């Protein structure tokens, strides 16, 4: 099976497993796991942030960040496609007691102007208090679309002016950086919180790191414990993360090339109506109204290709570490033969 369902399906490489097995570990709830500490410091330094917190998932890092940056009855501004809103089980309302104002961005990319219009006036008892903006980079439902730092800068200035916190869901931040060529270290100048996933394109089996100021991370640690995310000898997992940061960032270009190759193939197929222009490792395409995405996905599955539907006529392919050049060629051949 060639598995394009998600970049979460990767298995650790032998070298990554070796790094995991030999990791020095301790009780991380006591702060004594040196590998976890090293991962947190390394990731924070990479993005120019003060501190990091290793968590079991990106959902947890996002939810903790939102909890840190809001009070109950506050409101969060984000795009309508945002993972924090659509794919975290309503966690914002449950964990933080906050409401969400959704914007209609361009492939999930929102601007300072759009945000400014939706900030509630302060001191009017009718309105929830706007306190946080969440961006996603890359945007999953936007088909891997990217913010450049120059797009983020005006949003940062608006947030400063209006006293709002700014959080980045960077589940695929390294894919965004590979595309934009922006410097990771500069990100720390713009965001109060950043979620970095190790288990997506980077190929670690588990884990995300929340980045923020020392003060934010101190409180975040308390929230992580409350959510049941305080792990003990987690260094075995953190070692995979360190390995991924050292060896799996540069190769993301290969995933992007593979996604481009799929895009070119899809554009030539008569039943494909539209492909969201590929920037990173996600390919989202629409098929003719006469066709059904679910049926096509099943048809592909019979031929050994796993993909996912993203609506009645929409399908998503994600490229990743465990997809080879040969598998891309094979997929293109199979797609070309679909009638
Ligand atoms: C995968 C993903 C996350 C985190 O997901 P987990 O499965 O909880 O690690 C967060 N944001 C986006 C955009 C994602 O794609």
CSV table of C-alpha atoms and ligand atoms in Angstrom, one decimal:
chain,number,residue,atom,x,y,z
A,1,UNK,CA,0.0,0.0,0.0
A,2,UNK,CA,1.2,3.5,-0.8
A,3,UNK,CA,-0.2,5.6,2.0
A,4,UNK,CA,-1.0,9.2,1.2
A,5,UNK,CA,-3.6,9.6,3.9
A,6,UNK,CA,-1.4,11.7,6.2
A,7,UNK,CA,2.2,12.6,7.0
A,8,UNK,CA,1.4,11.1,10.5
A,9,UNK,CA,1.7,7.5,9.2
A,10,UNK,CA,5.5,7.4,9.0
A,11,UNK,CA,7.3,4.8,11.1
A,12,UNK,CA,10.7,5.5,12.8
A,13,UNK,CA,13.7,4.7,10.6
A,14,UNK,CA,16.3,2.3,12.0
A,15,UNK,CA,18.7,5.2,12.8
A,16,UNK,CA,15.9,7.0,14.7
A,17,UNK,CA,15.1,3.8,16.6
A,18,UNK,CA,18.7,3.4,17.6
A,19,UNK,CA,18.7,7.0,18.9
A,20,UNK,CA,15.6,6.2,20.9
A,21,UNK,CA,16.9,3.0,22.4
A,22,UNK,CA,20.1,4.6,23.6
A,23,UNK,CA,18.5,7.8,25.0
A,24,UNK,CA,19.4,8.9,28.6
A,25,UNK,CA,16.1,9.2,30.5
A,26,UNK,CA,14.7,10.2,33.8
A,27,UNK,CA,11.4,11.2,35.3
A,28,UNK,CA,10.3,14.2,33.3
A,29,UNK,CA,7.5,15.2,35.7
A,30,UNK,CA,10.4,15.8,38.1
A,31,UNK,CA,12.2,17.7,35.3
A,32,UNK,CA,14.9,15.0,35.4
A,33,UNK,CA,14.8,13.6,31.8
A,34,UNK,CA,17.8,15.1,30.2
A,35,UNK,CA,16.8,14.1,26.7
A,36,UNK,CA,13.4,15.8,27.1
A,37,UNK,CA,15.2,18.9,28.4
A,38,UNK,CA,17.6,18.8,25.5
A,39,UNK,CA,14.7,18.6,23.0
A,40,UNK,CA,12.8,21.5,24.6
A,41,UNK,CA,16.0,23.7,24.6
A,42,UNK,CA,17.0,22.8,21.1
A,43,UNK,CA,13.5,23.5,19.7
A,44,UNK,CA,13.2,26.8,21.6
A,45,UNK,CA,16.6,27.9,20.4
A,46,UNK,CA,15.8,27.0,16.8
A,47,UNK,CA,12.8,29.4,16.8
A,48,UNK,CA,14.3,32.1,19.0
A,49,UNK,CA,12.0,31.4,21.9
A,50,UNK,CA,12.9,31.2,25.6
A,51,UNK,CA,11.5,27.8,26.5
A,52,UNK,CA,9.7,24.7,25.3
A,53,UNK,CA,7.4,22.0,26.6
A,54,UNK,CA,7.3,18.4,25.2
A,55,UNK,CA,3.7,17.1,24.8
A,56,UNK,CA,2.2,14.0,23.5
A,57,UNK,CA,0.4,15.7,20.6
A,58,UNK,CA,-0.1,18.9,18.6
A,59,UNK,CA,-3.7,19.1,19.8
A,60,UNK,CA,-2.4,19.3,23.3
A,61,UNK,CA,0.2,22.0,22.6
A,62,UNK,CA,-2.4,24.1,20.8
A,63,UNK,CA,-5.0,23.6,23.6
A,64,UNK,CA,-2.5,24.4,26.3
A,65,UNK,CA,-1.5,27.5,24.4
A,66,UNK,CA,-5.1,28.7,24.1
A,67,UNK,CA,-5.6,28.0,27.8
A,68,UNK,CA,-2.5,30.1,28.6
A,69,UNK,CA,-3.6,33.0,26.5
A,70,UNK,CA,-7.3,33.3,27.3
A,71,UNK,CA,-9.7,33.5,30.2
A,72,UNK,CA,-13.2,32.0,30.1
A,73,UNK,CA,-15.7,34.3,28.2
A,74,UNK,CA,-12.8,35.4,25.9
A,75,UNK,CA,-12.9,35.0,22.2
A,76,UNK,CA,-10.3,33.6,19.8
A,77,UNK,CA,-9.9,34.8,16.2
A,78,UNK,CA,-8.8,32.3,13.6
A,79,UNK,CA,-9.6,31.1,10.1
A,80,UNK,CA,-12.6,28.9,9.5
A,81,UNK,CA,-10.4,26.0,8.3
A,82,UNK,CA,-8.2,26.1,11.4
A,83,UNK,CA,-7.2,22.8,13.0
A,84,UNK,CA,-7.7,24.3,16.5
A,85,UNK,CA,-11.4,24.8,15.6
A,86,UNK,CA,-12.3,21.9,13.3
A,87,UNK,CA,-10.1,19.1,14.4
A,88,UNK,CA,-9.6,19.4,18.1
A,89,UNK,CA,-13.0,18.2,19.2
A,90,UNK,CA,-14.4,21.5,20.3
A,91,UNK,CA,-11.5,21.7,22.8
A,92,UNK,CA,-11.4,25.5,22.9
A,93,UNK,CA,-14.8,25.7,24.4
A,94,UNK,CA,-14.2,22.7,26.7
A,95,UNK,CA,-10.7,23.5,28.0
A,96,UNK,CA,-10.8,27.3,27.9
A,97,UNK,CA,-14.4,28.3,28.0
A,98,UNK,CA,-13.7,30.6,25.1
A,99,UNK,CA,-15.7,31.3,21.9
A,100,UNK,CA,-14.3,31.5,18.4
A,101,UNK,CA,-14.7,34.1,15.7
A,102,UNK,CA,-14.0,32.5,12.3
A,103,UNK,CA,-12.6,34.4,9.3
A,104,UNK,CA,-12.8,33.5,5.7
A,105,UNK,CA,-9.1,33.6,4.6
A,106,UNK,CA,-7.6,32.8,1.3
A,107,UNK,CA,-6.7,29.1,1.5
A,108,UNK,CA,-6.7,29.6,5.3
A,109,UNK,CA,-4.4,32.6,5.1
A,110,UNK,CA,-5.8,35.6,7.0
A,111,UNK,CA,-4.7,39.2,7.1
A,112,UNK,CA,-4.4,42.0,9.7
A,113,UNK,CA,-7.3,43.8,8.0
A,114,UNK,CA,-9.6,40.8,8.3
A,115,UNK,CA,-8.6,40.3,12.0
A,116,UNK,CA,-9.1,44.0,12.8
A,117,UNK,CA,-12.7,44.0,11.7
A,118,UNK,CA,-13.6,41.2,14.1
A,119,UNK,CA,-11.9,42.5,17.2
A,120,UNK,CA,-14.7,43.3,19.7
A,121,UNK,CA,-14.8,46.7,21.3
A,122,UNK,CA,-13.4,46.7,24.8
A,123,UNK,CA,-15.7,47.4,27.7
A,124,UNK,CA,-19.0,46.6,26.0
A,125,UNK,CA,-20.7,43.9,28.1
A,126,UNK,CA,-22.5,42.5,25.1
A,127,UNK,CA,-19.4,41.1,23.5
A,128,UNK,CA,-16.9,38.4,24.4
A,129,UNK,CA,-13.4,39.8,25.1
A,130,UNK,CA,-11.1,39.3,22.1
A,131,UNK,CA,-7.8,38.1,23.5
A,132,UNK,CA,-6.1,35.7,21.0
A,133,UNK,CA,-5.3,35.2,17.3
A,134,UNK,CA,-4.3,31.8,16.1
A,135,UNK,CA,-2.5,31.3,12.7
A,136,UNK,CA,-1.7,27.9,11.1
A,137,UNK,CA,1.4,27.5,9.0
A,138,UNK,CA,1.2,25.6,6.7
A,139,UNK,CA,-2.6,25.5,6.4
A,140,UNK,CA,-3.8,21.9,6.2
A,141,UNK,CA,-7.2,22.6,4.7
A,142,UNK,CA,-5.7,25.3,2.5
A,143,UNK,CA,-3.7,22.5,0.7
A,144,UNK,CA,-0.4,23.2,2.5
A,145,UNK,CA,-0.6,27.0,1.9
A,146,UNK,CA,2.0,29.1,3.6
A,147,UNK,CA,2.4,32.4,5.4
A,148,UNK,CA,5.6,34.3,4.7
A,149,UNK,CA,7.1,36.2,7.7
A,150,UNK,CA,6.2,39.4,5.8
A,151,UNK,CA,2.5,38.4,6.0
A,152,UNK,CA,2.8,37.7,9.7
A,153,UNK,CA,4.5,41.0,10.6
A,154,UNK,CA,1.4,43.3,10.2
A,155,UNK,CA,-0.6,40.7,12.2
A,156,UNK,CA,2.0,40.9,14.9
A,157,UNK,CA,1.8,44.7,15.0
A,158,UNK,CA,-2.0,44.7,15.1
A,159,UNK,CA,-1.9,42.2,18.0
A,160,UNK,CA,0.6,44.3,19.9
A,161,UNK,CA,-1.5,47.4,19.4
A,162,UNK,CA,-4.8,45.7,20.4
A,163,UNK,CA,-3.2,43.8,23.3
A,164,UNK,CA,-3.9,40.4,21.8
A,165,UNK,CA,-1.8,37.3,22.1
A,166,UNK,CA,-0.6,35.6,18.9
A,167,UNK,CA,-0.2,31.8,18.7
A,168,UNK,CA,1.1,29.7,15.8
A,169,UNK,CA,-0.1,26.2,15.0
A,170,UNK,CA,3.1,25.1,13.4
A,171,UNK,CA,2.2,21.4,12.9
A,172,UNK,CA,4.0,21.8,9.6
A,173,UNK,CA,6.1,24.8,10.2
A,174,UNK,CA,9.2,23.1,8.7
A,175,UNK,CA,7.3,22.6,5.5
A,176,UNK,CA,6.4,26.3,5.5
A,177,UNK,CA,10.1,27.2,6.1
A,178,UNK,CA,11.3,25.0,3.3
A,179,UNK,CA,8.9,26.8,1.0
A,180,UNK,CA,9.3,30.4,2.2
A,181,UNK,CA,13.0,30.2,3.1
A,182,UNK,CA,12.3,32.4,6.1
A,183,UNK,CA,14.5,32.0,9.1
A,184,UNK,CA,13.1,29.9,11.9
A,185,UNK,CA,14.9,32.0,14.5
A,186,UNK,CA,12.9,35.1,13.6
A,187,UNK,CA,9.6,33.5,14.4
A,188,UNK,CA,10.3,34.0,18.1
A,189,UNK,CA,10.0,37.8,17.5
A,190,UNK,CA,6.4,37.5,16.4
A,191,UNK,CA,4.6,34.9,18.4
A,192,UNK,CA,3.7,34.4,22.1
A,193,UNK,CA,3.3,30.7,21.5
A,194,UNK,CA,4.3,28.2,18.8
A,195,UNK,CA,3.3,24.5,18.4
A,196,UNK,CA,5.9,22.4,16.6
A,197,UNK,CA,4.9,18.9,15.6
A,198,UNK,CA,7.6,16.2,15.4
A,199,UNK,CA,5.2,13.5,14.3
A,200,UNK,CA,4.2,15.0,10.9
A,201,UNK,CA,6.7,15.6,8.2
A,202,UNK,CA,9.6,15.1,10.5
A,203,UNK,CA,8.8,11.5,11.0
A,204,UNK,CA,9.0,11.0,14.7
A,205,UNK,CA,6.5,8.5,16.1
A,206,UNK,CA,5.0,10.8,18.8
A,207,UNK,CA,5.3,14.3,20.1
A,208,UNK,CA,5.0,18.1,19.7
A,209,UNK,CA,6.8,20.9,21.5
A,210,UNK,CA,5.0,24.1,22.7
A,211,UNK,CA,7.3,27.1,22.6
A,212,UNK,CA,6.9,30.4,24.6
A,213,UNK,CA,8.4,32.7,27.2
A,214,UNK,CA,9.7,31.1,30.4
A,215,UNK,CA,6.6,32.4,32.2
A,216,UNK,CA,4.2,31.0,29.6
A,217,UNK,CA,5.9,27.6,29.7
A,218,UNK,CA,5.9,27.5,33.5
A,219,UNK,CA,2.1,27.9,33.4
A,220,UNK,CA,1.8,25.6,30.4
A,221,UNK,CA,3.5,22.8,32.4
A,222,UNK,CA,0.8,23.1,35.0
A,223,UNK,CA,-2.0,22.8,32.4
A,224,UNK,CA,-0.2,19.9,30.8
A,225,UNK,CA,-0.3,18.0,34.1
A,226,UNK,CA,-4.0,18.8,34.6
A,227,UNK,CA,-4.7,17.4,31.1
A,228,UNK,CA,-2.8,14.2,32.0
A,229,UNK,CA,0.1,15.0,29.7
A,230,UNK,CA,2.9,14.8,32.3
A,231,UNK,CA,5.0,11.9,31.0
A,232,UNK,CA,7.7,10.1,32.9
A,233,UNK,CA,10.7,8.5,31.0
A,234,UNK,CA,9.6,10.4,27.9
A,235,UNK,CA,13.2,10.8,26.7
A,236,UNK,CA,12.8,7.7,24.5
A,237,UNK,CA,10.3,9.7,22.5
A,238,UNK,CA,12.1,13.0,22.8
A,239,UNK,CA,15.2,11.3,21.3
A,240,UNK,CA,13.2,10.6,18.2
A,241,UNK,CA,12.4,14.3,18.1
A,242,UNK,CA,16.0,15.4,18.4
A,243,UNK,CA,17.0,12.9,15.7
A,244,UNK,CA,14.2,14.3,13.4
A,245,UNK,CA,15.4,17.9,13.9
A,246,UNK,CA,18.9,16.9,13.1
A,247,UNK,CA,18.3,14.7,10.0
A,248,UNK,CA,14.8,15.1,8.7
A,249,UNK,CA,14.4,18.8,8.0
A,250,UNK,CA,16.5,19.1,4.8
A,251,UNK,CA,14.7,16.2,3.1
A,252,UNK,CA,11.3,17.9,3.2
A,253,UNK,CA,12.2,19.3,-0.2
A,254,UNK,CA,11.8,15.8,-1.5
A,255,UNK,CA,8.3,15.5,-0.2
A,256,UNK,CA,7.5,18.9,-1.8
A,257,UNK,CA,8.9,17.7,-5.1
A,258,UNK,CA,6.8,14.6,-4.9
A,259,UNK,CA,3.7,16.7,-4.3
A,260,UNK,CA,4.5,18.8,-7.3
A,261,UNK,CA,4.9,15.7,-9.4
A,262,UNK,CA,1.4,14.5,-8.3
A,263,UNK,CA,0.0,17.9,-9.0
A,264,UNK,CA,1.3,17.9,-12.6
A,265,UNK,CA,-0.2,14.4,-13.2
A,266,UNK,CA,-3.6,15.4,-11.7
A,267,UNK,CA,-3.8,18.5,-13.8
A,268,UNK,CA,-3.7,16.3,-16.9
A,269,UNK,CA,-6.5,14.0,-15.9
A,270,UNK,CA,-9.9,14.7,-17.5
A,271,UNK,CA,-11.9,14.1,-14.4
A,272,UNK,CA,-9.9,16.5,-12.2
A,273,UNK,CA,-11.6,19.9,-12.1
A,274,UNK,CA,-9.1,21.8,-10.0
A,275,UNK,CA,-5.9,21.3,-8.0
A,276,UNK,CA,-5.0,23.8,-5.2
A,277,UNK,CA,-1.6,25.0,-6.4
A,278,UNK,CA,0.9,22.9,-4.5
A,279,UNK,CA,3.4,24.8,-2.2
A,280,UNK,CA,4.4,22.1,0.2
A,281,UNK,CA,3.5,18.4,0.9
A,282,UNK,CA,-0.3,18.5,0.6
A,283,UNK,CA,-2.2,18.0,-2.6
A,284,UNK,CA,-5.9,18.8,-2.5
A,285,UNK,CA,-7.9,18.4,-5.7
A,286,UNK,CA,-11.5,18.5,-6.8
A,287,UNK,CA,-13.1,16.1,-9.2
A,288,UNK,CA,-16.1,16.4,-11.6
A,289,UNK,CA,-19.5,16.8,-10.1
A,290,UNK,CA,-20.5,13.5,-11.8
A,291,UNK,CA,-17.9,11.7,-9.7
A,292,UNK,CA,-17.9,10.8,-6.0
A,293,UNK,CA,-14.7,11.3,-4.0
A,294,UNK,CA,-15.5,8.4,-1.7
A,295,UNK,CA,-15.9,6.1,-4.7
A,296,UNK,CA,-12.6,7.3,-6.3
A,297,UNK,CA,-10.8,6.8,-3.0
A,298,UNK,CA,-12.1,3.2,-2.8
A,299,UNK,CA,-11.1,2.6,-6.4
A,300,UNK,CA,-7.6,3.8,-5.7
A,301,UNK,CA,-7.5,1.7,-2.6
A,302,UNK,CA,-8.1,-1.4,-4.7
A,303,UNK,CA,-5.1,-0.5,-6.7
A,304,UNK,CA,-2.9,0.0,-3.6
A,305,UNK,CA,-3.1,3.7,-3.1
A,306,UNK,CA,-4.5,5.1,0.2
A,307,UNK,CA,-5.9,8.7,0.2
A,308,UNK,CA,-8.6,10.6,2.0
A,309,UNK,CA,-11.7,12.6,1.1
A,310,UNK,CA,-12.0,16.2,2.0
A,311,UNK,CA,-15.6,16.7,0.9
A,312,UNK,CA,-18.0,15.2,-1.6
A,313,UNK,CA,-15.8,16.0,-4.6
A,314,UNK,CA,-12.5,16.7,-2.9
A,315,UNK,CA,-9.5,14.4,-2.2
A,316,UNK,CA,-6.3,14.9,-0.3
A,317,UNK,CA,-2.9,13.4,-0.8
A,318,UNK,CA,-0.1,14.0,1.6
A,319,UNK,CA,3.6,13.2,0.8
A,320,UNK,CA,6.0,12.2,3.5
A,321,UNK,CA,9.2,10.4,4.6
A,322,UNK,CA,7.8,6.9,3.8
A,323,UNK,CA,6.9,7.7,0.2
A,324,UNK,CA,9.6,6.9,-2.2
A,325,UNK,CA,10.4,8.3,-5.7
A,326,UNK,CA,9.4,4.9,-7.1
A,327,UNK,CA,6.1,5.0,-5.3
A,328,UNK,CA,5.4,8.4,-6.8
A,329,UNK,CA,6.1,7.1,-10.3
A,330,UNK,CA,3.8,4.1,-9.6
A,331,UNK,CA,1.1,6.3,-8.3
A,332,UNK,CA,1.3,8.6,-11.4
A,333,UNK,CA,1.0,5.5,-13.6
A,334,UNK,CA,-2.1,4.2,-11.7
A,335,UNK,CA,-3.8,7.6,-11.7
A,336,UNK,CA,-3.2,8.0,-15.4
A,337,UNK,CA,-5.0,4.7,-16.0
A,338,UNK,CA,-8.2,5.6,-14.1
A,339,UNK,CA,-11.2,5.9,-16.4
B,1,LIG,C1,-1.8,17.3,12.9
B,1,LIG,C2,-2.1,18.7,13.2
B,1,LIG,C3,-2.1,19.1,14.5
B,1,LIG,C4,-1.8,18.3,15.7
B,1,LIG,O1,-2.4,17.0,15.6
B,1,LIG,P1,-2.1,15.9,16.6
B,1,LIG,O2,-2.5,14.7,15.9
B,1,LIG,O3,-2.9,16.2,17.8
B,1,LIG,O4,-0.6,15.8,16.9
B,1,LIG,C5,-2.3,20.5,14.7
B,1,LIG,N1,-2.5,21.3,13.7
B,1,LIG,C6,-2.5,20.9,12.4
B,1,LIG,C7,-2.7,21.9,11.3
B,1,LIG,C8,-2.3,19.6,12.1
B,1,LIG,O5,-2.3,19.2,10.8
